[in-house]
């Protein structure tokens, strides 16, 4: 894979950086204050990037192939910062720092 995804909390975007030429190829608008990222590569038709949005208590989903946010943000706890994809993409765990809990998202 020749790309890295970076959350830009101050402007509500995710940068796609080409690791070969070390340039930002695109910036995707997500939601308020994105902080954490997790890539789910378990899909046959492409990868997904899950992004925690601490300012809006949500998770955005980016389709890697189209470089677009798919669907509406998923509501989680207060100030989501950490995120992990487990169980071959069937479970997404989101750490919410202010509500002091973990949101578990089930993906079908």
mmCIF file with all atom_site columns, C-alpha atoms in Angstrom:
data_model
loop_
_atom_site.group_PDB
_atom_site.id
_atom_site.type_symbol
_atom_site.label_atom_id
_atom_site.label_alt_id
_atom_site.label_comp_id
_atom_site.label_asym_id
_atom_site.label_entity_id
_atom_site.label_seq_id
_atom_site.pdbx_PDB_ins_code
_atom_site.Cartn_x
_atom_site.Cartn_y
_atom_site.Cartn_z
_atom_site.occupancy
_atom_site.B_iso_or_equiv
_atom_site.pdbx_formal_charge
_atom_site.auth_seq_id
_atom_site.auth_comp_id
_atom_site.auth_asym_id
_atom_site.auth_atom_id
_atom_site.pdbx_PDB_model_num
ATOM 1   C CA . UNK A 1 1   ? 0.000   0.000  0.000  1.00 0.00 ? 1   UNK A CA 1
ATOM 2   C CA . UNK A 1 2   ? 1.373   3.311  -1.000 1.00 0.00 ? 2   UNK A CA 1
ATOM 3   C CA . UNK A 1 3   ? -0.793  5.621  1.093  1.00 0.00 ? 3   UNK A CA 1
ATOM 4   C CA . UNK A 1 4   ? -1.011  6.834  4.672  1.00 0.00 ? 4   UNK A CA 1
ATOM 5   C CA . UNK A 1 5   ? -4.098  8.461  6.201  1.00 0.00 ? 5   UNK A CA 1
ATOM 6   C CA . UNK A 1 6   ? -3.670  11.303 8.697  1.00 0.00 ? 6   UNK A CA 1
ATOM 7   C CA . UNK A 1 7   ? -6.417  12.920 10.793 1.00 0.00 ? 7   UNK A CA 1
ATOM 8   C CA . UNK A 1 8   ? -6.323  16.733 10.817 1.00 0.00 ? 8   UNK A CA 1
ATOM 9   C CA . UNK A 1 9   ? -8.224  17.741 13.953 1.00 0.00 ? 9   UNK A CA 1
ATOM 10  C CA . UNK A 1 10  ? -8.095  21.489 13.368 1.00 0.00 ? 10  UNK A CA 1
ATOM 11  C CA . UNK A 1 11  ? -9.774  21.504 9.967  1.00 0.00 ? 11  UNK A CA 1
ATOM 12  C CA . UNK A 1 12  ? -12.021 18.418 10.024 1.00 0.00 ? 12  UNK A CA 1
ATOM 13  C CA . UNK A 1 13  ? -10.233 16.520 7.276  1.00 0.00 ? 13  UNK A CA 1
ATOM 14  C CA . UNK A 1 14  ? -8.213  13.376 6.628  1.00 0.00 ? 14  UNK A CA 1
ATOM 15  C CA . UNK A 1 15  ? -5.129  13.714 4.431  1.00 0.00 ? 15  UNK A CA 1
ATOM 16  C CA . UNK A 1 16  ? -4.160  10.955 2.022  1.00 0.00 ? 16  UNK A CA 1
ATOM 17  C CA . UNK A 1 17  ? -0.375  10.969 1.727  1.00 0.00 ? 17  UNK A CA 1
ATOM 18  C CA . UNK A 1 18  ? 1.461   9.120  -1.036 1.00 0.00 ? 18  UNK A CA 1
ATOM 19  C CA . UNK A 1 19  ? 4.349   7.280  0.660  1.00 0.00 ? 19  UNK A CA 1
ATOM 20  C CA . UNK A 1 20  ? 6.337   7.028  -2.578 1.00 0.00 ? 20  UNK A CA 1
ATOM 21  C CA . UNK A 1 21  ? 6.537   10.729 -3.417 1.00 0.00 ? 21  UNK A CA 1
ATOM 22  C CA . UNK A 1 22  ? 5.674   11.949 0.133  1.00 0.00 ? 22  UNK A CA 1
ATOM 23  C CA . UNK A 1 23  ? 2.981   14.333 -1.041 1.00 0.00 ? 23  UNK A CA 1
ATOM 24  C CA . UNK A 1 24  ? -0.571  14.960 0.088  1.00 0.00 ? 24  UNK A CA 1
ATOM 25  C CA . UNK A 1 25  ? -2.753  13.657 -2.736 1.00 0.00 ? 25  UNK A CA 1
ATOM 26  C CA . UNK A 1 26  ? -6.121  14.566 -1.326 1.00 0.00 ? 26  UNK A CA 1
ATOM 27  C CA . UNK A 1 27  ? -7.911  15.877 1.751  1.00 0.00 ? 27  UNK A CA 1
ATOM 28  C CA . UNK A 1 28  ? -11.282 14.363 2.619  1.00 0.00 ? 28  UNK A CA 1
ATOM 29  C CA . UNK A 1 29  ? -13.740 16.342 4.743  1.00 0.00 ? 29  UNK A CA 1
ATOM 30  C CA . UNK A 1 30  ? -15.107 14.234 7.614  1.00 0.00 ? 30  UNK A CA 1
ATOM 31  C CA . UNK A 1 31  ? -16.660 15.723 10.753 1.00 0.00 ? 31  UNK A CA 1
ATOM 32  C CA . UNK A 1 32  ? -15.558 17.856 13.708 1.00 0.00 ? 32  UNK A CA 1
ATOM 33  C CA . UNK A 1 33  ? -12.077 17.262 15.167 1.00 0.00 ? 33  UNK A CA 1
ATOM 34  C CA . UNK A 1 34  ? -11.018 13.907 13.680 1.00 0.00 ? 34  UNK A CA 1
ATOM 35  C CA . UNK A 1 35  ? -8.409  12.211 15.866 1.00 0.00 ? 35  UNK A CA 1
ATOM 36  C CA . UNK A 1 36  ? -8.175  8.427  15.522 1.00 0.00 ? 36  UNK A CA 1
ATOM 37  C CA . UNK A 1 37  ? -8.013  6.210  12.448 1.00 0.00 ? 37  UNK A CA 1
ATOM 38  C CA . UNK A 1 38  ? -8.312  2.487  11.783 1.00 0.00 ? 38  UNK A CA 1
ATOM 39  C CA . UNK A 1 39  ? -8.138  0.679  8.448  1.00 0.00 ? 39  UNK A CA 1
ATOM 40  C CA . UNK A 1 40  ? -10.318 -2.338 7.767  1.00 0.00 ? 40  UNK A CA 1
ATOM 41  C CA . UNK A 1 41  ? -8.839  -4.341 4.909  1.00 0.00 ? 41  UNK A CA 1
ATOM 42  C CA . UNK A 1 42  ? -11.113 -7.367 5.197  1.00 0.00 ? 42  UNK A CA 1
ATOM 43  C CA . UNK A 1 43  ? -13.483 -6.476 2.352  1.00 0.00 ? 43  UNK A CA 1
ATOM 44  C CA . UNK A 1 44  ? -13.143 -8.116 -1.061 1.00 0.00 ? 44  UNK A CA 1
ATOM 45  C CA . UNK A 1 45  ? -14.180 -4.963 -2.904 1.00 0.00 ? 45  UNK A CA 1
ATOM 46  C CA . UNK A 1 46  ? -11.893 -2.529 -1.060 1.00 0.00 ? 46  UNK A CA 1
ATOM 47  C CA . UNK A 1 47  ? -10.742 -1.164 2.247  1.00 0.00 ? 47  UNK A CA 1
ATOM 48  C CA . UNK A 1 48  ? -12.517 1.162  4.629  1.00 0.00 ? 48  UNK A CA 1
ATOM 49  C CA . UNK A 1 49  ? -11.005 3.760  6.949  1.00 0.00 ? 49  UNK A CA 1
ATOM 50  C CA . UNK A 1 50  ? -12.868 4.497  10.193 1.00 0.00 ? 50  UNK A CA 1
ATOM 51  C CA . UNK A 1 51  ? -12.272 7.980  11.658 1.00 0.00 ? 51  UNK A CA 1
ATOM 52  C CA . UNK A 1 52  ? -13.169 9.138  15.170 1.00 0.00 ? 52  UNK A CA 1
ATOM 53  C CA . UNK A 1 53  ? -14.581 12.678 15.280 1.00 0.00 ? 53  UNK A CA 1
ATOM 54  C CA . UNK A 1 54  ? -14.133 13.893 18.845 1.00 0.00 ? 54  UNK A CA 1
ATOM 55  C CA . UNK A 1 55  ? -15.953 17.198 18.325 1.00 0.00 ? 55  UNK A CA 1
ATOM 56  C CA . UNK A 1 56  ? -19.143 15.586 17.048 1.00 0.00 ? 56  UNK A CA 1
ATOM 57  C CA . UNK A 1 57  ? -19.159 12.328 19.061 1.00 0.00 ? 57  UNK A CA 1
ATOM 58  C CA . UNK A 1 58  ? -19.120 10.260 15.886 1.00 0.00 ? 58  UNK A CA 1
ATOM 59  C CA . UNK A 1 59  ? -17.241 7.948  13.524 1.00 0.00 ? 59  UNK A CA 1
ATOM 60  C CA . UNK A 1 60  ? -16.994 8.612  9.790  1.00 0.00 ? 60  UNK A CA 1
ATOM 61  C CA . UNK A 1 61  ? -16.323 5.855  7.254  1.00 0.00 ? 61  UNK A CA 1
ATOM 62  C CA . UNK A 1 62  ? -14.160 6.467  4.177  1.00 0.00 ? 62  UNK A CA 1
ATOM 63  C CA . UNK A 1 63  ? -14.195 4.143  1.169  1.00 0.00 ? 63  UNK A CA 1
ATOM 64  C CA . UNK A 1 64  ? -10.545 3.861  0.118  1.00 0.00 ? 64  UNK A CA 1
ATOM 65  C CA . UNK A 1 65  ? -11.362 3.088  -3.536 1.00 0.00 ? 65  UNK A CA 1
ATOM 66  C CA . UNK A 1 66  ? -13.554 6.161  -4.072 1.00 0.00 ? 66  UNK A CA 1
ATOM 67  C CA . UNK A 1 67  ? -11.885 8.375  -1.452 1.00 0.00 ? 67  UNK A CA 1
ATOM 68  C CA . UNK A 1 68  ? -15.307 9.467  -0.241 1.00 0.00 ? 68  UNK A CA 1
ATOM 69  C CA . UNK A 1 69  ? -17.155 9.343  3.064  1.00 0.00 ? 69  UNK A CA 1
ATOM 70  C CA . UNK A 1 70  ? -19.921 6.753  2.876  1.00 0.00 ? 70  UNK A CA 1
ATOM 71  C CA . UNK A 1 71  ? -23.154 7.120  4.803  1.00 0.00 ? 71  UNK A CA 1
ATOM 72  C CA . UNK A 1 72  ? -23.805 9.381  7.748  1.00 0.00 ? 72  UNK A CA 1
ATOM 73  C CA . UNK A 1 73  ? -21.450 9.593  10.749 1.00 0.00 ? 73  UNK A CA 1
ATOM 74  C CA . UNK A 1 74  ? -22.121 6.921  13.399 1.00 0.00 ? 74  UNK A CA 1
ATOM 75  C CA . UNK A 1 75  ? -22.898 8.332  16.853 1.00 0.00 ? 75  UNK A CA 1
ATOM 76  C CA . UNK A 1 76  ? -20.685 7.096  19.716 1.00 0.00 ? 76  UNK A CA 1
ATOM 77  C CA . UNK A 1 77  ? -19.709 8.339  23.203 1.00 0.00 ? 77  UNK A CA 1
ATOM 78  C CA . UNK A 1 78  ? -18.231 11.669 24.239 1.00 0.00 ? 78  UNK A CA 1
ATOM 79  C CA . UNK A 1 79  ? -14.805 12.595 22.818 1.00 0.00 ? 79  UNK A CA 1
ATOM 80  C CA . UNK A 1 80  ? -13.963 9.462  20.803 1.00 0.00 ? 80  UNK A CA 1
ATOM 81  C CA . UNK A 1 81  ? -10.211 9.286  20.326 1.00 0.00 ? 81  UNK A CA 1
ATOM 82  C CA . UNK A 1 82  ? -9.057  5.697  19.815 1.00 0.00 ? 82  UNK A CA 1
ATOM 83  C CA . UNK A 1 83  ? -10.409 3.107  17.404 1.00 0.00 ? 83  UNK A CA 1
ATOM 84  C CA . UNK A 1 84  ? -9.635  -0.498 16.460 1.00 0.00 ? 84  UNK A CA 1
ATOM 85  C CA . UNK A 1 85  ? -11.053 -2.941 13.909 1.00 0.00 ? 85  UNK A CA 1
ATOM 86  C CA . UNK A 1 86  ? -11.257 -6.561 15.077 1.00 0.00 ? 86  UNK A CA 1
ATOM 87  C CA . UNK A 1 87  ? -12.871 -9.868 14.159 1.00 0.00 ? 87  UNK A CA 1
ATOM 88  C CA . UNK A 1 88  ? -12.189 -9.500 10.415 1.00 0.00 ? 88  UNK A CA 1
ATOM 89  C CA . UNK A 1 89  ? -13.995 -6.175 10.273 1.00 0.00 ? 89  UNK A CA 1
ATOM 90  C CA . UNK A 1 90  ? -17.113 -7.301 12.106 1.00 0.00 ? 90  UNK A CA 1
ATOM 91  C CA . UNK A 1 91  ? -16.433 -5.304 15.293 1.00 0.00 ? 91  UNK A CA 1
ATOM 92  C CA . UNK A 1 92  ? -15.207 -1.739 15.653 1.00 0.00 ? 92  UNK A CA 1
ATOM 93  C CA . UNK A 1 93  ? -14.140 -0.609 19.131 1.00 0.00 ? 93  UNK A CA 1
ATOM 94  C CA . UNK A 1 94  ? -14.144 3.129  19.885 1.00 0.00 ? 94  UNK A CA 1
ATOM 95  C CA . UNK A 1 95  ? -12.548 4.558  23.033 1.00 0.00 ? 95  UNK A CA 1
ATOM 96  C CA . UNK A 1 96  ? -14.474 7.577  24.346 1.00 0.00 ? 96  UNK A CA 1
ATOM 97  C CA . UNK A 1 97  ? -12.265 9.601  26.691 1.00 0.00 ? 97  UNK A CA 1
ATOM 98  C CA . UNK A 1 98  ? -14.764 11.922 28.378 1.00 0.00 ? 98  UNK A CA 1
ATOM 99  C CA . UNK A 1 99  ? -17.668 9.485  28.754 1.00 0.00 ? 99  UNK A CA 1
ATOM 100 C CA . UNK A 1 100 ? -15.026 6.976  29.952 1.00 0.00 ? 100 UNK A CA 1
ATOM 101 C CA . UNK A 1 101 ? -16.384 4.040  28.006 1.00 0.00 ? 101 UNK A CA 1
ATOM 102 C CA . UNK A 1 102 ? -16.008 1.999  24.829 1.00 0.00 ? 102 UNK A CA 1
ATOM 103 C CA . UNK A 1 103 ? -18.548 1.977  21.998 1.00 0.00 ? 103 UNK A CA 1
ATOM 104 C CA . UNK A 1 104 ? -18.746 -1.345 20.126 1.00 0.00 ? 104 UNK A CA 1
ATOM 105 C CA . UNK A 1 105 ? -20.004 -1.102 16.553 1.00 0.00 ? 105 UNK A CA 1
ATOM 106 C CA . UNK A 1 106 ? -21.120 -4.266 14.795 1.00 0.00 ? 106 UNK A CA 1
ATOM 107 C CA . UNK A 1 107 ? -20.617 -4.243 11.036 1.00 0.00 ? 107 UNK A CA 1
ATOM 108 C CA . UNK A 1 108 ? -22.587 -6.639 8.855  1.00 0.00 ? 108 UNK A CA 1
#
